Amino acid sequence: VPNDKIKIGRTEYNKPELVEPASNQNFDFNISHHGEWVVLVWSIQGSIGVDVMDYKMPQRIDSLESYFDTMKSSFTSDEWTTIRKQSTDENKFKEFCRHWSLKESYIKAIGLGMHFKLQRASFQYVDPEMHRNAKVLIDGTEDTKWRFSVEDLDEQHCVSIATQMEINKDKWQVFRIRGTALMPIP
């Protein structure tokens, strides 16, 4: 399709969507960026969302606990247990970022953004030792339509993907911005 024939719009809650060319497939896409990372995901089998997160602590915070206190309404008690059981503040913050990224990917996939109350969604790792694949409980009940993956892009960034299809990492393509070029990451 020529570029001048592609039209991108936004839904009522500001999620980007393909307006033209019209498709009879269930096409969806999402994009996220942070620092040098740009991740674009798409699906022809249902909704999809992505979020890239930097593990850098926000500036101007007194302590990690005071920062967590400001974010307490965003996570469930089970999620806070997972976050706080990490052995160091650095690992606690990384786990916080992974959970935040999972939530962001989900609310972007469902198209509601911050109109969705974050505490309704509780993420749990499928394999708590691996911290890669996750499931979501909505209002305490597992939503089996969704698949989640959270991966480290490098030592400073993670990416989470929420999708309604099986996750096949062989089909991922991740790019890093270098100057004005997008460099594929093998």
PDB file of C-alpha atoms in Angstrom:
ATOM      1  CA  VAL A   1       0.000   0.000   0.000  1.00  0.00           C
ATOM      2  CA  PRO A   2       1.513   3.379  -0.938  1.00  0.00           C
ATOM      3  CA  ASN A   3       2.224   5.665   2.036  1.00  0.00           C
ATOM      4  CA  ASP A   4      -0.189   8.334   0.781  1.00  0.00           C
ATOM      5  CA  LYS A   5      -3.031   5.786   0.957  1.00  0.00           C
ATOM      6  CA  ILE A   6      -2.457   5.012   4.652  1.00  0.00           C
ATOM      7  CA  LYS A   7      -4.469   7.016   7.153  1.00  0.00           C
ATOM      8  CA  ILE A   8      -4.003   6.678  10.906  1.00  0.00           C
ATOM      9  CA  GLY A   9      -6.660   7.953  13.287  1.00  0.00           C
ATOM     10  CA  ARG A  10      -7.430   7.742  16.985  1.00  0.00           C
ATOM     11  CA  THR A  11     -10.221   6.066  18.909  1.00  0.00           C
ATOM     12  CA  GLU A  12     -12.426   7.830  21.445  1.00  0.00           C
ATOM     13  CA  TYR A  13      -9.795   7.105  24.126  1.00  0.00           C
ATOM     14  CA  ASN A  14      -6.883   8.162  21.898  1.00  0.00           C
ATOM     15  CA  LYS A  15      -5.581   4.725  20.833  1.00  0.00           C
ATOM     16  CA  PRO A  16      -4.030   4.889  17.351  1.00  0.00           C
ATOM     17  CA  GLU A  17      -5.930   2.919  14.711  1.00  0.00           C
ATOM     18  CA  LEU A  18      -5.701   2.214  10.998  1.00  0.00           C
ATOM     19  CA  VAL A  19      -8.457   4.172   9.232  1.00  0.00           C
ATOM     20  CA  GLU A  20      -7.402   3.543   5.621  1.00  0.00           C
ATOM     21  CA  PRO A  21      -7.023   1.258   3.858  1.00  0.00           C
ATOM     22  CA  ALA A  22     -10.093  -0.375   5.340  1.00  0.00           C
ATOM     23  CA  SER A  23      -9.449  -3.956   6.362  1.00  0.00           C
ATOM     24  CA  ASN A  24     -11.847  -6.803   6.880  1.00  0.00           C
ATOM     25  CA  GLN A  25      -9.229  -8.456   9.084  1.00  0.00           C
ATOM     26  CA  ASN A  26      -9.001  -7.856  12.816  1.00  0.00           C
ATOM     27  CA  PHE A  27      -5.878  -5.686  12.363  1.00  0.00           C
ATOM     28  CA  ASP A  28      -4.500  -3.808  15.363  1.00  0.00           C
ATOM     29  CA  PHE A  29      -1.189  -2.145  16.149  1.00  0.00           C
ATOM     30  CA  ASN A  30       0.518  -0.256  18.922  1.00  0.00           C
ATOM     31  CA  ILE A  31       3.788   1.580  19.431  1.00  0.00           C
ATOM     32  CA  SER A  32       5.918   2.587  22.392  1.00  0.00           C
ATOM     33  CA  HIS A  33       9.257   4.296  22.770  1.00  0.00           C
ATOM     34  CA  HIS A  34      11.700   5.267  25.464  1.00  0.00           C
ATOM     35  CA  GLY A  35      15.209   6.607  25.020  1.00  0.00           C
ATOM     36  CA  GLU A  36      16.765   4.843  22.044  1.00  0.00           C
ATOM     37  CA  TRP A  37      14.103   2.128  21.900  1.00  0.00           C
ATOM     38  CA  VAL A  38      11.084   2.038  19.598  1.00  0.00           C
ATOM     39  CA  VAL A  39       8.797  -0.995  19.566  1.00  0.00           C
ATOM     40  CA  LEU A  40       5.959  -1.394  17.069  1.00  0.00           C
ATOM     41  CA  VAL A  41       3.672  -4.418  17.372  1.00  0.00           C
ATOM     42  CA  TRP A  42       0.784  -5.501  15.194  1.00  0.00           C
ATOM     43  CA  SER A  43      -1.717  -8.301  15.055  1.00  0.00           C
ATOM     44  CA  ILE A  44      -4.335  -9.610  12.633  1.00  0.00           C
ATOM     45  CA  GLN A  45      -5.826 -11.793  15.360  1.00  0.00           C
ATOM     46  CA  GLY A  46      -7.112  -9.278  17.892  1.00  0.00           C
ATOM     47  CA  SER A  47      -6.060  -6.373  20.045  1.00  0.00           C
ATOM     48  CA  ILE A  48      -2.426  -5.754  20.957  1.00  0.00           C
ATOM     49  CA  GLY A  49      -0.547  -3.297  23.158  1.00  0.00           C
ATOM     50  CA  VAL A  50       3.083  -2.571  23.981  1.00  0.00           C
ATOM     51  CA  ASP A  51       5.001  -0.524  26.527  1.00  0.00           C
ATOM     52  CA  VAL A  52       8.720   0.216  26.860  1.00  0.00           C
ATOM     53  CA  MET A  53       9.957   1.215  30.304  1.00  0.00           C
ATOM     54  CA  ASP A  54      13.251   2.674  31.509  1.00  0.00           C
ATOM     55  CA  TYR A  55      14.610   1.314  34.790  1.00  0.00           C
ATOM     56  CA  LYS A  56      15.866   4.784  35.714  1.00  0.00           C
ATOM     57  CA  MET A  57      14.533   6.069  39.032  1.00  0.00           C
ATOM     58  CA  PRO A  58      12.504   9.272  38.733  1.00  0.00           C
ATOM     59  CA  GLN A  59      14.312  12.404  39.825  1.00  0.00           C
ATOM     60  CA  ARG A  60      13.256  14.350  42.894  1.00  0.00           C
ATOM     61  CA  ILE A  61      12.066  11.455  45.030  1.00  0.00           C
ATOM     62  CA  ASP A  62      13.021  11.198  48.676  1.00  0.00           C
ATOM     63  CA  SER A  63      13.179   7.405  48.767  1.00  0.00           C
ATOM     64  CA  LEU A  64      11.955   4.381  46.893  1.00  0.00           C
ATOM     65  CA  GLU A  65       9.329   3.728  49.565  1.00  0.00           C
ATOM     66  CA  SER A  66       7.989   7.282  49.323  1.00  0.00           C
ATOM     67  CA  TYR A  67       7.744   6.864  45.550  1.00  0.00           C
ATOM     68  CA  PHE A  68       5.951   3.535  45.971  1.00  0.00           C
ATOM     69  CA  ASP A  69       3.591   5.238  48.416  1.00  0.00           C
ATOM     70  CA  THR A  70       2.538   7.725  45.714  1.00  0.00           C
ATOM     71  CA  MET A  71       1.829   4.793  43.371  1.00  0.00           C
ATOM     72  CA  LYS A  72       0.061   2.518  45.880  1.00  0.00           C
ATOM     73  CA  SER A  73      -3.368   2.789  44.232  1.00  0.00           C
ATOM     74  CA  SER A  74      -1.997   1.537  40.898  1.00  0.00           C
ATOM     75  CA  PHE A  75      -1.196  -2.009  42.069  1.00  0.00           C
ATOM     76  CA  THR A  76      -2.922  -4.796  43.948  1.00  0.00           C
ATOM     77  CA  SER A  77      -1.612  -6.122  47.255  1.00  0.00           C
ATOM     78  CA  ASP A  78      -0.359  -9.280  45.475  1.00  0.00           C
ATOM     79  CA  GLU A  79       1.589  -7.137  42.998  1.00  0.00           C
ATOM     80  CA  TRP A  80       3.094  -5.072  45.815  1.00  0.00           C
ATOM     81  CA  THR A  81       4.176  -8.313  47.496  1.00  0.00           C
ATOM     82  CA  THR A  82       5.954  -9.398  44.302  1.00  0.00           C
ATOM     83  CA  ILE A  83       7.588  -5.990  43.923  1.00  0.00           C
ATOM     84  CA  ARG A  84       8.681  -5.599  47.538  1.00  0.00           C
ATOM     85  CA  LYS A  85      10.022  -9.141  47.997  1.00  0.00           C
ATOM     86  CA  GLN A  86      12.990  -8.335  45.743  1.00  0.00           C
ATOM     87  CA  SER A  87      16.315  -8.274  47.605  1.00  0.00           C
ATOM     88  CA  THR A  88      17.575  -4.771  46.716  1.00  0.00           C
ATOM     89  CA  ASP A  89      16.022  -1.378  46.010  1.00  0.00           C
ATOM     90  CA  GLU A  90      17.335  -1.621  42.451  1.00  0.00           C
ATOM     91  CA  ASN A  91      15.579  -4.951  41.912  1.00  0.00           C
ATOM     92  CA  LYS A  92      12.417  -3.684  43.603  1.00  0.00           C
ATOM     93  CA  PHE A  93      12.312  -0.752  41.220  1.00  0.00           C
ATOM     94  CA  LYS A  94      12.952  -3.018  38.203  1.00  0.00           C
ATOM     95  CA  GLU A  95      10.069  -5.242  39.284  1.00  0.00           C
ATOM     96  CA  PHE A  96       7.891  -2.163  39.761  1.00  0.00           C
ATOM     97  CA  CYS A  97       8.766  -1.107  36.189  1.00  0.00           C
ATOM     98  CA  ARG A  98       7.972  -4.556  34.790  1.00  0.00           C
ATOM     99  CA  HIS A  99       4.561  -4.537  36.458  1.00  0.00           C
ATOM    100  CA  TRP A 100       3.868  -0.969  35.346  1.00  0.00           C
ATOM    101  CA  SER A 101       4.836  -1.941  31.803  1.00  0.00           C
ATOM    102  CA  LEU A 102       2.486  -4.939  31.887  1.00  0.00           C
ATOM    103  CA  LYS A 103      -0.367  -2.674  33.010  1.00  0.00           C
ATOM    104  CA  GLU A 104       0.431  -0.084  30.331  1.00  0.00           C
ATOM    105  CA  SER A 105       0.556  -2.713  27.576  1.00  0.00           C
ATOM    106  CA  TYR A 106      -2.835  -4.038  28.690  1.00  0.00           C
ATOM    107  CA  ILE A 107      -4.640  -0.701  28.938  1.00  0.00           C
ATOM    108  CA  LYS A 108      -3.200   0.278  25.556  1.00  0.00           C
ATOM    109  CA  ALA A 109      -4.364  -3.042  24.053  1.00  0.00           C
ATOM    110  CA  ILE A 110      -7.922  -2.656  25.356  1.00  0.00           C
ATOM    111  CA  GLY A 111      -7.919   0.931  24.143  1.00  0.00           C
ATOM    112  CA  LEU A 112      -8.988   2.593  27.385  1.00  0.00           C
ATOM    113  CA  GLY A 113      -5.695   4.059  28.562  1.00  0.00           C
ATOM    114  CA  MET A 114      -5.917   5.660  31.982  1.00  0.00           C
ATOM    115  CA  HIS A 115      -9.729   5.443  31.859  1.00  0.00           C
ATOM    116  CA  PHE A 116      -9.227   1.908  33.204  1.00  0.00           C
ATOM    117  CA  LYS A 117      -8.716   1.635  36.969  1.00  0.00           C
ATOM    118  CA  LEU A 118      -5.279   0.015  37.246  1.00  0.00           C
ATOM    119  CA  GLN A 119      -5.970  -1.845  40.487  1.00  0.00           C
ATOM    120  CA  ARG A 120      -8.635  -3.899  38.701  1.00  0.00           C
ATOM    121  CA  ALA A 121      -5.839  -5.726  36.841  1.00  0.00           C
ATOM    122  CA  SER A 122      -3.478  -7.905  38.851  1.00  0.00           C
ATOM    123  CA  PHE A 123      -0.528  -9.433  36.993  1.00  0.00           C
ATOM    124  CA  GLN A 124       1.105 -12.672  38.030  1.00  0.00           C
ATOM    125  CA  TYR A 125       4.033 -14.423  36.420  1.00  0.00           C
ATOM    126  CA  VAL A 126       3.212 -17.794  34.891  1.00  0.00           C
ATOM    127  CA  ASP A 127       6.652 -18.968  36.050  1.00  0.00           C
ATOM    128  CA  PRO A 128       7.692 -16.808  39.039  1.00  0.00           C
ATOM    129  CA  GLU A 129      11.355 -17.777  38.558  1.00  0.00           C
ATOM    130  CA  MET A 130      11.494 -16.619  34.924  1.00  0.00           C
ATOM    131  CA  HIS A 131       9.636 -13.280  35.108  1.00  0.00           C
ATOM    132  CA  ARG A 132       8.826 -13.484  31.395  1.00  0.00           C
ATOM    133  CA  ASN A 133       5.254 -14.591  30.703  1.00  0.00           C
ATOM    134  CA  ALA A 134       2.379 -13.300  32.777  1.00  0.00           C
ATOM    135  CA  LYS A 135      -1.345 -13.665  33.215  1.00  0.00           C
ATOM    136  CA  VAL A 136      -3.876 -11.087  34.327  1.00  0.00           C
ATOM    137  CA  LEU A 137      -6.691 -11.293  36.830  1.00  0.00           C
ATOM    138  CA  ILE A 138      -9.420  -8.709  36.280  1.00  0.00           C
ATOM    139  CA  ASP A 139     -11.389  -8.053  39.441  1.00  0.00           C
ATOM    140  CA  GLY A 140      -9.944 -11.310  40.828  1.00  0.00           C
ATOM    141  CA  THR A 141     -10.790 -13.562  37.853  1.00  0.00           C
ATOM    142  CA  GLU A 142      -8.197 -14.691  35.314  1.00  0.00           C
ATOM    143  CA  ASP A 143      -8.849 -13.338  31.818  1.00  0.00           C
ATOM    144  CA  THR A 144      -7.679 -16.235  29.651  1.00  0.00           C
ATOM    145  CA  LYS A 145      -8.133 -14.316  26.373  1.00  0.00           C
ATOM    146  CA  TRP A 146      -4.907 -12.405  27.002  1.00  0.00           C
ATOM    147  CA  ARG A 147      -1.232 -13.345  26.730  1.00  0.00           C
ATOM    148  CA  PHE A 148       1.568 -11.223  28.204  1.00  0.00           C
ATOM    149  CA  SER A 149       5.300 -11.161  27.808  1.00  0.00           C
ATOM    150  CA  VAL A 150       7.807  -8.914  29.564  1.00  0.00           C
ATOM    151  CA  GLU A 151      11.431  -8.927  28.414  1.00  0.00           C
ATOM    152  CA  ASP A 152      14.549  -6.928  29.145  1.00  0.00           C
ATOM    153  CA  LEU A 153      15.660  -5.060  26.022  1.00  0.00           C
ATOM    154  CA  ASP A 154      18.962  -4.241  27.705  1.00  0.00           C
ATOM    155  CA  GLU A 155      20.139  -3.656  31.268  1.00  0.00           C
ATOM    156  CA  GLN A 156      18.175  -0.395  31.463  1.00  0.00           C
ATOM    157  CA  HIS A 157      14.882  -1.099  29.626  1.00  0.00           C
ATOM    158  CA  CYS A 158      12.061  -3.620  29.505  1.00  0.00           C
ATOM    159  CA  VAL A 159       9.208  -4.134  27.070  1.00  0.00           C
ATOM    160  CA  SER A 160       5.805  -5.690  27.714  1.00  0.00           C
ATOM    161  CA  ILE A 161       3.407  -6.949  25.095  1.00  0.00           C
ATOM    162  CA  ALA A 162      -0.283  -7.708  25.650  1.00  0.00           C
ATOM    163  CA  THR A 163      -2.006  -9.709  22.932  1.00  0.00           C
ATOM    164  CA  GLN A 164      -4.981 -11.946  22.270  1.00  0.00           C
ATOM    165  CA  MET A 165      -2.893 -14.383  20.233  1.00  0.00           C
ATOM    166  CA  GLU A 166      -0.117 -16.785  21.096  1.00  0.00           C
ATOM    167  CA  ILE A 167       3.173 -14.966  21.571  1.00  0.00           C
ATOM    168  CA  ASN A 168       5.743 -16.038  19.004  1.00  0.00           C
ATOM    169  CA  LYS A 169       9.053 -14.321  19.743  1.00  0.00           C
ATOM    170  CA  ASP A 170      10.429 -15.554  16.392  1.00  0.00           C
ATOM    171  CA  LYS A 171       8.206 -12.942  14.733  1.00  0.00           C
ATOM    172  CA  TRP A 172       9.346  -9.976  16.829  1.00  0.00           C
ATOM    173  CA  GLN A 173      11.466  -7.239  15.346  1.00  0.00           C
ATOM    174  CA  VAL A 174      12.856  -4.663  17.766  1.00  0.00           C
ATOM    175  CA  PHE A 175      14.697  -1.525  16.676  1.00  0.00           C
ATOM    176  CA  ARG A 176      17.044   0.827  18.474  1.00  0.00           C
ATOM    177  CA  ILE A 177      17.417   4.450  17.392  1.00  0.00           C
ATOM    178  CA  ARG A 178      20.987   5.378  16.501  1.00  0.00           C
ATOM    179  CA  GLY A 179      21.191   9.011  15.402  1.00  0.00           C
ATOM    180  CA  THR A 180      18.521   9.245  12.699  1.00  0.00           C
ATOM    181  CA  ALA A 181      18.521   5.536  11.796  1.00  0.00           C
ATOM    182  CA  LEU A 182      16.515   2.631  13.160  1.00  0.00           C
ATOM    183  CA  MET A 183      18.860  -0.282  13.752  1.00  0.00           C
ATOM    184  CA  PRO A 184      17.302  -3.771  13.913  1.00  0.00           C
ATOM    185  CA  ILE A 185      18.250  -5.757  17.005  1.00  0.00           C
ATOM    186  CA  PRO A 186      18.871  -9.456  16.267  1.00  0.00           C
TER     187      PRO A 186
END
